PDB file of C-alpha atoms in Angstrom:
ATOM      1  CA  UNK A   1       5.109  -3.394 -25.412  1.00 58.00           C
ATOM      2  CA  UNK A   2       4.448  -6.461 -23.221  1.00 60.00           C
ATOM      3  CA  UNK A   3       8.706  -6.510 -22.373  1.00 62.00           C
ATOM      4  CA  UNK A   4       8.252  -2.741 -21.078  1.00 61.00           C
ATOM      5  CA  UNK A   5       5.238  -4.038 -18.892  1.00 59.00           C
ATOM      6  CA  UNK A   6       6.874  -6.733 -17.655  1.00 65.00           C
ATOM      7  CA  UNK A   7       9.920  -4.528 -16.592  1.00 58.00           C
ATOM      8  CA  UNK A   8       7.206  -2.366 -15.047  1.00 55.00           C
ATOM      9  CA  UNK A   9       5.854  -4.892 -13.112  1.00 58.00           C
ATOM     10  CA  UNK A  10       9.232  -6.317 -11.539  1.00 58.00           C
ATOM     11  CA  UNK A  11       9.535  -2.584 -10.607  1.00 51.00           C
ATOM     12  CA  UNK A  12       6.306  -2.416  -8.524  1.00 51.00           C
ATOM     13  CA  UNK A  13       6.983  -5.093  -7.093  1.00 54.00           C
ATOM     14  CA  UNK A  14      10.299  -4.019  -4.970  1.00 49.00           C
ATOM     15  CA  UNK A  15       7.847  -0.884  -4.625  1.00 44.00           C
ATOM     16  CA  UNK A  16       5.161  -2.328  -3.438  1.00 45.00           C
ATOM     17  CA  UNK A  17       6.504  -5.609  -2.244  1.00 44.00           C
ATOM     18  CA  UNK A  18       3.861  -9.122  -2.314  1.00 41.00           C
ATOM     19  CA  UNK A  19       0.154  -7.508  -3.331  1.00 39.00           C
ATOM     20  CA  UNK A  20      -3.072  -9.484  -3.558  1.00 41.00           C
ATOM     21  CA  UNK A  21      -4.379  -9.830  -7.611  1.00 42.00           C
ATOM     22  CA  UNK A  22      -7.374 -11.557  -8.900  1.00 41.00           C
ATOM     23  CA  UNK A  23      -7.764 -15.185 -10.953  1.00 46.00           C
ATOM     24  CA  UNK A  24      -9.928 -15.710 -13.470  1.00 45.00           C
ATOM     25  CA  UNK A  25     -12.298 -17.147 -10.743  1.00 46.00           C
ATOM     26  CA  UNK A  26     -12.140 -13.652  -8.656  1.00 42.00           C
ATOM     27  CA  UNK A  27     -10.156 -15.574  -6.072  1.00 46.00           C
ATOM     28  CA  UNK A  28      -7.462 -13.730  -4.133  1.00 44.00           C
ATOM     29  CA  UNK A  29      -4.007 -15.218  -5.040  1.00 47.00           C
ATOM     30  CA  UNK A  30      -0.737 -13.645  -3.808  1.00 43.00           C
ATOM     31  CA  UNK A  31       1.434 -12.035  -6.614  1.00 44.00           C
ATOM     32  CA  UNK A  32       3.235 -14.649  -8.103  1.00 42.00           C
ATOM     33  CA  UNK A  33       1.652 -17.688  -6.807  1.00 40.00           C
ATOM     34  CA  UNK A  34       1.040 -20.810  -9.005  1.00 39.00           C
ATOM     35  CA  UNK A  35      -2.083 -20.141 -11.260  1.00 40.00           C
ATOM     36  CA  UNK A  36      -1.955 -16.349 -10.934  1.00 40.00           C
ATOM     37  CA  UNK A  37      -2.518 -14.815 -14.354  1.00 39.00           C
ATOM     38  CA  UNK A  38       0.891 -14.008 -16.384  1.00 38.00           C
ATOM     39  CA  UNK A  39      -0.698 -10.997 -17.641  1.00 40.00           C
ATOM     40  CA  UNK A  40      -1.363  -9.322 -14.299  1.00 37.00           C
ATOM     41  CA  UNK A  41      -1.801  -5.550 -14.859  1.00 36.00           C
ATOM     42  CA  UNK A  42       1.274  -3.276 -14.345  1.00 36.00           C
ATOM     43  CA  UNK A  43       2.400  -2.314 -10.854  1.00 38.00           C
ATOM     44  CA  UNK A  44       2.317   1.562  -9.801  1.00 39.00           C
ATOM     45  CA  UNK A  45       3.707   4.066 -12.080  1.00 40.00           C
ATOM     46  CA  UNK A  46       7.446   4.678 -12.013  1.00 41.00           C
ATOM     47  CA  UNK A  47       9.554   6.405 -13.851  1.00 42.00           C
ATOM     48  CA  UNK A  48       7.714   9.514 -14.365  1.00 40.00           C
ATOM     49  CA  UNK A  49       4.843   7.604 -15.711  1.00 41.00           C
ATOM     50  CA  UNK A  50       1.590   9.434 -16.314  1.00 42.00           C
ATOM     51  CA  UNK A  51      -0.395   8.546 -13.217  1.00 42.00           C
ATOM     52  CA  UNK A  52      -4.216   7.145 -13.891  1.00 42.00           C
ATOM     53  CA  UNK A  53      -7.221   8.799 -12.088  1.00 42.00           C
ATOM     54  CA  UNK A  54      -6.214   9.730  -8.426  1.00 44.00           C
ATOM     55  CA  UNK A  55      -7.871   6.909  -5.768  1.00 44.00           C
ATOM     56  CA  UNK A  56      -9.858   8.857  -3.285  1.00 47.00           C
ATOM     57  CA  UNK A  57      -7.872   8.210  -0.115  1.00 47.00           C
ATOM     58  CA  UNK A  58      -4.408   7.210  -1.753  1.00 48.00           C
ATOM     59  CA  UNK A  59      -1.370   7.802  -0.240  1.00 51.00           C
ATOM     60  CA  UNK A  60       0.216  10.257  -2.087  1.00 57.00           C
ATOM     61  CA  UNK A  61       3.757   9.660  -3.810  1.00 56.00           C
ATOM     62  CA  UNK A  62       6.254  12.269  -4.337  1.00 57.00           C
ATOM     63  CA  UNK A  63       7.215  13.067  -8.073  1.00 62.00           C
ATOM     64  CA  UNK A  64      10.787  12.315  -8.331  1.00 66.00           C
ATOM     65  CA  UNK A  65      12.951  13.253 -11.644  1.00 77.00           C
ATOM     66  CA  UNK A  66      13.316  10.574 -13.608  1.00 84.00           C
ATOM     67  CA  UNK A  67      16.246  10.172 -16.334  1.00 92.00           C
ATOM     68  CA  UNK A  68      15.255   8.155 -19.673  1.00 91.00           C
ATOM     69  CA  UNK A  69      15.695   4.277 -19.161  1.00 91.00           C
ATOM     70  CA  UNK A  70      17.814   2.570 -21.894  1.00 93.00           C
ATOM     71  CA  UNK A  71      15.291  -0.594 -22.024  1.00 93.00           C
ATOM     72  CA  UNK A  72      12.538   1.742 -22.734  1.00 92.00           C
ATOM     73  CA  UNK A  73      14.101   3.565 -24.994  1.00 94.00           C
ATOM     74  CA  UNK A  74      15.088   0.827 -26.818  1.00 93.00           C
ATOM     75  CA  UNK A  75      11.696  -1.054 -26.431  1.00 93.00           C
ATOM     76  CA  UNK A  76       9.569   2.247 -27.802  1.00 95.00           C
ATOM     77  CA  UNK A  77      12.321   2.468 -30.951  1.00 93.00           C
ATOM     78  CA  UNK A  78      11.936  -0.890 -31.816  1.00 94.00           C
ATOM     79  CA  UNK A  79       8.188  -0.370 -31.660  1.00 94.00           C
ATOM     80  CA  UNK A  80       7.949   2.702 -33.997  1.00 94.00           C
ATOM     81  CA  UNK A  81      10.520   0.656 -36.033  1.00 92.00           C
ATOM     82  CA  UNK A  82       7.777  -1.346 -37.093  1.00 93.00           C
ATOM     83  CA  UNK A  83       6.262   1.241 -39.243  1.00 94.00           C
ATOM     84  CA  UNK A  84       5.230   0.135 -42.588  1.00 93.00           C
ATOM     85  CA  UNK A  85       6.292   3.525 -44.582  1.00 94.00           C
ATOM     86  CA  UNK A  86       9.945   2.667 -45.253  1.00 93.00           C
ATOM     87  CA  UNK A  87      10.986   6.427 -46.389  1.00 94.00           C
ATOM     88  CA  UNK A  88      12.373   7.329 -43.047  1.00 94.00           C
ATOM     89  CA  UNK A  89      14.588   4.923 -42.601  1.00 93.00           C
ATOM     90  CA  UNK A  90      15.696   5.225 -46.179  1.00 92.00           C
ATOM     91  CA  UNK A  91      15.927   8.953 -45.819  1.00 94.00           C
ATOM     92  CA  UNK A  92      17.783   8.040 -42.140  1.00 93.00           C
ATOM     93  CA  UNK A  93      20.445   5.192 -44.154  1.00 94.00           C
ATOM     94  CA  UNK A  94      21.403   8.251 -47.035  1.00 94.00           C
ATOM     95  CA  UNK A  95      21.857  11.052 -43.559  1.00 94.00           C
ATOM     96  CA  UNK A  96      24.266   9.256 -41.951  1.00 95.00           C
ATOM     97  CA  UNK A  97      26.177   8.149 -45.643  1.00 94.00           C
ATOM     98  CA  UNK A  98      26.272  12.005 -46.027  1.00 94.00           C
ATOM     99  CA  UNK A  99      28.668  12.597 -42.335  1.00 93.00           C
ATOM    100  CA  UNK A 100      31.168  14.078 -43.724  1.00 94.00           C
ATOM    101  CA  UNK A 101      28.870  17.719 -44.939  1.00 94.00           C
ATOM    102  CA  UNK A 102      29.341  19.693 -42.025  1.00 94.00           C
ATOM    103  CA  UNK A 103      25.930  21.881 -42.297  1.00 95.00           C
ATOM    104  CA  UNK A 104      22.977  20.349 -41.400  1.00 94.00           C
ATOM    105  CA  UNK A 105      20.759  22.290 -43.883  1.00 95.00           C
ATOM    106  CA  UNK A 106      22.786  21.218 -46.735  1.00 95.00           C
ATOM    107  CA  UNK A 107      23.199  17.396 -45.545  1.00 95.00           C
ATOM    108  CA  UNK A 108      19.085  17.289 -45.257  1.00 96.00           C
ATOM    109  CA  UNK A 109      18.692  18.483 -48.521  1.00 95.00           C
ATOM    110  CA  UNK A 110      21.567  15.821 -50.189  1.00 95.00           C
ATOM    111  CA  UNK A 111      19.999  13.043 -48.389  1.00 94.00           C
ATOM    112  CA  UNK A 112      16.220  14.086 -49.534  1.00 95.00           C
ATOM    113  CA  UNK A 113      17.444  14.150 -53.465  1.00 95.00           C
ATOM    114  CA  UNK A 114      19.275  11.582 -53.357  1.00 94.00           C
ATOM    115  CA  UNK A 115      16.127   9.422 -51.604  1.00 93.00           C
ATOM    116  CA  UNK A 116      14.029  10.938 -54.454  1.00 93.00           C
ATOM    117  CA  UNK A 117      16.635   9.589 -56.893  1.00 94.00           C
ATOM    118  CA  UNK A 118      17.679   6.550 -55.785  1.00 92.00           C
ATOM    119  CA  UNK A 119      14.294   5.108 -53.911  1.00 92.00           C
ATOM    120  CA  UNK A 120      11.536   7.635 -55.358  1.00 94.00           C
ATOM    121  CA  UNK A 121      10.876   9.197 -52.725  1.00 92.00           C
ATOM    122  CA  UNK A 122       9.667  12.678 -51.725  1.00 94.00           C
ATOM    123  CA  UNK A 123      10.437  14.972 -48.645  1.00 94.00           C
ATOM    124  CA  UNK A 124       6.199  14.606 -47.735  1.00 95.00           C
ATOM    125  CA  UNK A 125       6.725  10.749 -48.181  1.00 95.00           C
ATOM    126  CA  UNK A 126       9.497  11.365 -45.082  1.00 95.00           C
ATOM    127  CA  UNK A 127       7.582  13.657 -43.124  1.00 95.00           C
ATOM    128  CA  UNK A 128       4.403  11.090 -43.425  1.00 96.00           C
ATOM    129  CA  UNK A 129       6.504   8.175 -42.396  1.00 95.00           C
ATOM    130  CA  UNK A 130       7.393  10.369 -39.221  1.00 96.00           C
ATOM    131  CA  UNK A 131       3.743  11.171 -38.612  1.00 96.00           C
ATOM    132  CA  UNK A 132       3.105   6.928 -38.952  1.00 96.00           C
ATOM    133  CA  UNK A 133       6.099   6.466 -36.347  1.00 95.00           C
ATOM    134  CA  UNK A 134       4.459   9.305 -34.151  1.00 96.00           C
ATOM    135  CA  UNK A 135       0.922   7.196 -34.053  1.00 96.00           C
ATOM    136  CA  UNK A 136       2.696   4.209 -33.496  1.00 96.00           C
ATOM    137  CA  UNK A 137       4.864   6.179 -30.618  1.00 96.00           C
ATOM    138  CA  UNK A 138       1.155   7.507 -29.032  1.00 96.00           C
ATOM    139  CA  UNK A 139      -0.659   4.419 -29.375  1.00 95.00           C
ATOM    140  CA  UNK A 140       2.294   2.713 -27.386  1.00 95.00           C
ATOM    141  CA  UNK A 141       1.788   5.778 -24.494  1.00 94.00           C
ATOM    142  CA  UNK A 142      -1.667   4.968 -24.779  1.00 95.00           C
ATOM    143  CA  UNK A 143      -1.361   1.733 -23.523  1.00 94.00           C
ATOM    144  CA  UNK A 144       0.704   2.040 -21.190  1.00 93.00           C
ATOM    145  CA  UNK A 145      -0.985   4.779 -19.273  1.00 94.00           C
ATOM    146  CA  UNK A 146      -4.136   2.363 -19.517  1.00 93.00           C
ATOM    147  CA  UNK A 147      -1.918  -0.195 -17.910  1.00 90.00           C
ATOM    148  CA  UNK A 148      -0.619   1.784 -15.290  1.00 90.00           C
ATOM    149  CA  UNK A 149      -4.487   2.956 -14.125  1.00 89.00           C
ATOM    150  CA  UNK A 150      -5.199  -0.674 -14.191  1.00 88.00           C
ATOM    151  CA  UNK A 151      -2.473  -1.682 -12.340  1.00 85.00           C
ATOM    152  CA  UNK A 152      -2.969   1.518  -9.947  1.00 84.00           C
ATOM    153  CA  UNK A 153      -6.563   0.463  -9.120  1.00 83.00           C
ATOM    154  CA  UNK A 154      -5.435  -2.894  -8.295  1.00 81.00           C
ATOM    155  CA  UNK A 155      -2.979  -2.944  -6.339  1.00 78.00           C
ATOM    156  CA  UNK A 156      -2.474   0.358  -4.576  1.00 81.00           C
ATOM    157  CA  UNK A 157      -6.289   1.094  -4.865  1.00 78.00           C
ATOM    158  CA  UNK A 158      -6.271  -2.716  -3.590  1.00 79.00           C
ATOM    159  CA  UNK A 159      -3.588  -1.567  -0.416  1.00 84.00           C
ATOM    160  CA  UNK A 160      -5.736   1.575   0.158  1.00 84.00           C
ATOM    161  CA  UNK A 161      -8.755  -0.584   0.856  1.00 85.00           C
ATOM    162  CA  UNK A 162      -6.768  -2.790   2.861  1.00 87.00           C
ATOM    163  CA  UNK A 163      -5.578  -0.013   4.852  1.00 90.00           C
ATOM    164  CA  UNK A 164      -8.988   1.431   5.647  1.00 91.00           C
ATOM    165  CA  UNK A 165     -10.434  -1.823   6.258  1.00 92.00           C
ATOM    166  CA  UNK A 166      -7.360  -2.366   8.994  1.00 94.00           C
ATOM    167  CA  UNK A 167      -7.528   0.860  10.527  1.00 94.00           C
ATOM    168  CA  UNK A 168     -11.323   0.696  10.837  1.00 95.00           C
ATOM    169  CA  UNK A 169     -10.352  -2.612  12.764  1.00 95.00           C
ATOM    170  CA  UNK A 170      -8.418  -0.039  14.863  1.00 96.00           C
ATOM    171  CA  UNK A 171     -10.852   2.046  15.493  1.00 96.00           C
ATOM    172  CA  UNK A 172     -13.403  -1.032  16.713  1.00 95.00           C
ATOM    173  CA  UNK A 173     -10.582  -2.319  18.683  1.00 96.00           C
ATOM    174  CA  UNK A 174      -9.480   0.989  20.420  1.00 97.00           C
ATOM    175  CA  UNK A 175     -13.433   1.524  21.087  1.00 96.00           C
ATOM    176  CA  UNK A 176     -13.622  -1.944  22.290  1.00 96.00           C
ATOM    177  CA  UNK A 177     -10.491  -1.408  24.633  1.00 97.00           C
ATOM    178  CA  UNK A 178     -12.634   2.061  26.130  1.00 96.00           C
ATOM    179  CA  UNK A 179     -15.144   0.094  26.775  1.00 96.00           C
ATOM    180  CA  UNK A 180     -13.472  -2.915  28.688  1.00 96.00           C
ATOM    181  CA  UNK A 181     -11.365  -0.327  30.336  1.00 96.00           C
ATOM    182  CA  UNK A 182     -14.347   1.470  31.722  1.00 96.00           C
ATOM    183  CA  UNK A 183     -15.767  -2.049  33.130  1.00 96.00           C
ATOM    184  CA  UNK A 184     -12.628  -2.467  34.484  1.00 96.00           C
ATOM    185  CA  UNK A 185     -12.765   0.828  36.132  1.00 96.00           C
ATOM    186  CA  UNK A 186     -16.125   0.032  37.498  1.00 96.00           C
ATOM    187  CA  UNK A 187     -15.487  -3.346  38.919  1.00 96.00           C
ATOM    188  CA  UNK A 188     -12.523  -1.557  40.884  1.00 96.00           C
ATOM    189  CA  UNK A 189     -14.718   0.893  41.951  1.00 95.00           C
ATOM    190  CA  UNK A 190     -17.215  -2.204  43.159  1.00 96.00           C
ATOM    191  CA  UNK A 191     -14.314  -3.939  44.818  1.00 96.00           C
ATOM    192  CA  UNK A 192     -13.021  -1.141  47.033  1.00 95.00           C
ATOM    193  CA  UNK A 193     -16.768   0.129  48.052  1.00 96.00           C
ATOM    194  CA  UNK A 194     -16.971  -4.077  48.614  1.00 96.00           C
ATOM    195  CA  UNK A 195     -13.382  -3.814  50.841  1.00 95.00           C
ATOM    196  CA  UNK A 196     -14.146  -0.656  52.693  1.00 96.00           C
ATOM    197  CA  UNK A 197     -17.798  -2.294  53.628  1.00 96.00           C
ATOM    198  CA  UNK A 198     -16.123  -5.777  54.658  1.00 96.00           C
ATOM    199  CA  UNK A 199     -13.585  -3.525  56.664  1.00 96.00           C
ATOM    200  CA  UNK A 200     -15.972  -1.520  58.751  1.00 96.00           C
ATOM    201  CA  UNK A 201     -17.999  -4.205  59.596  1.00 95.00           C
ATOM    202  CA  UNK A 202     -15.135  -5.807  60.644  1.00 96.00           C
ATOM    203  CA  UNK A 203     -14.228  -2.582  62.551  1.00 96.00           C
ATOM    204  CA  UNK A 204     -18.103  -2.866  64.588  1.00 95.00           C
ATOM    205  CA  UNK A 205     -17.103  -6.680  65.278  1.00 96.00           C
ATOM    206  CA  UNK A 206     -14.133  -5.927  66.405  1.00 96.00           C
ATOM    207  CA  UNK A 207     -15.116  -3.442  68.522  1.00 96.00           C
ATOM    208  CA  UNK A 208     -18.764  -5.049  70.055  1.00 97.00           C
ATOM    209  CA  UNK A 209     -16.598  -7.791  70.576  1.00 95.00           C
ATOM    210  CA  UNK A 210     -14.299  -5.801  72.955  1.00 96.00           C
ATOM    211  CA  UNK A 211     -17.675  -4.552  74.603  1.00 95.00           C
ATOM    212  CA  UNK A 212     -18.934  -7.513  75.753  1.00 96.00           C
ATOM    213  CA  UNK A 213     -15.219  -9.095  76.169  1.00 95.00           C
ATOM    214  CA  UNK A 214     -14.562  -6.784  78.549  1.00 95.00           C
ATOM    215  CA  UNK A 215     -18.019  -6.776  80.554  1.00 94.00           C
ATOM    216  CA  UNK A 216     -17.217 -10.678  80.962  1.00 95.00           C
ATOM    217  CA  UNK A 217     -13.532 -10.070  82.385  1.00 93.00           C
ATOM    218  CA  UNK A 218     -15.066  -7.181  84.925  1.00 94.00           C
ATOM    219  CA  UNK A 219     -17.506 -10.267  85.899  1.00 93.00           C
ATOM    220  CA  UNK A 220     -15.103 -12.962  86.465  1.00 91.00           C
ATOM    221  CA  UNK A 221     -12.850 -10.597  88.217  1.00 92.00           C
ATOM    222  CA  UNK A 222     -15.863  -9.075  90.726  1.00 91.00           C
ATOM    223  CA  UNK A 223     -16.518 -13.200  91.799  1.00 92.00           C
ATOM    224  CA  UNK A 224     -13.047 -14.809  91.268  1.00 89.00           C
ATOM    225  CA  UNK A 225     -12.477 -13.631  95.386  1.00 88.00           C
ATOM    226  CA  UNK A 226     -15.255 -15.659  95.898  1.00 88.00           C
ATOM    227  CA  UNK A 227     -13.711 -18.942  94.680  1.00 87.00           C
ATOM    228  CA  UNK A 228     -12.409 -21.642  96.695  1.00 77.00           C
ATOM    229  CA  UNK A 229      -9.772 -23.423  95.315  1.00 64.00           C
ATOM    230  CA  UNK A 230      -9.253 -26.667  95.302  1.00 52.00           C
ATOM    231  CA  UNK A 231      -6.507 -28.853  97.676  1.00 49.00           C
TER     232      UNK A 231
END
């Protein structure tokens, strides 16, 4: 099961791309990184992989047809292989010996007597090695569907938090940008009621200064016929 896994987990990673997982020390390593466990739980579910508990928040993932994959086929054969009620494959080894009877009914039924002649053993004895390969076949499900709700907590439950801690940041930053934006607003406001003040009295100077300008010009002009000047 471990070789399925660790097909699973090169998968989430092109998925996912580099994710954040835990040492044995709780430290944050990046995926991959010297020291980070080899047992890392799985990546997201592909495949058409039964999905753990939804994350509140989670992006969701369209389900996409999947077609059986030869590895895991081969993988979850070699598991139930490891039965240890040898009937079925004994029953399987006298089947395909019997090719050449065209019904199927009647090719069953040759390969169960001559499994209860040759090996002792009964059609129940078949049907119970089935049922032991069917466990096995579960159990192997089970696992992996515990794997892929680890995995899913991890590192997309991991991402989701990472994405509402970031666009919380946002937020904070956007509300932060209001606010300097308002002060900005304000201090513009400041500076043209500051201009327009500096203007107008300039305007007054200006124009007291062409007051008393003037009443100094009409007084040099009254007494300049009055002035000698000088030979």
């Amino acid at each position: 099961m471990s070789s399925i896994f660790d097909k699973i987990k090169d998968v989430g990673k092109d998925a996912l791309g580099t994710f954040v997982v835990l040492d044995e020390d709780g430290n944050e390593q990046p995926q991959g990184a010297p020291g980070a466990p080899a047992d890392a739980t799985l990546a997201a579910p592909v495949r058409g992989a039964a999905a753990g508990p939804a994350q509140q928040g989670a992006v969701p993932v369209p389900a996409v047809a999947a077609a059986p994959d030869a590895e895991f086929v081969q993988q979850l054969q070699a598991a139930v292989d490891g039965s240890r009620k040898p009937a079925l494959k004994q029953f399987r080894t006298l089947f395909a010996a019997l090719g050449a009877v065209a019904d199927e009914g009647t090719r069953t039924q040759l390969a169960v007597s001559a499994a209860q002649a040759s090996h002792g053993v009964s059609a129940t004895q078949i049907a119970e090695a089935i049922a032991d390969r069917m466990q096995i076949l579960a159990g192997e499900k089970a696992a992996f569907d515990k794997a892929v709700q680890e995995e899913t907590a991890q590192s997309v439950g991991g991402t989701q938090a990472e994405i509402e801690k970031t666009r919380a940041e946002i937020t904070r930053r956007i509300e932060e940008i209001k606010a300097l934006e308002a002060k900005a607003a304000e201090l513009d406001k400041q500076a043209r009621e500051a201009r327009a003040a500096i203007d107008a009295n300039s305007a007054r100077f200006a124009a007291s200064y062409a007051v008393v300008q003037a009443e100094l010009e009409a007084e040099r002009s009254r007494i300049a016929p009055f002035l000698t000047t000088a030979k």
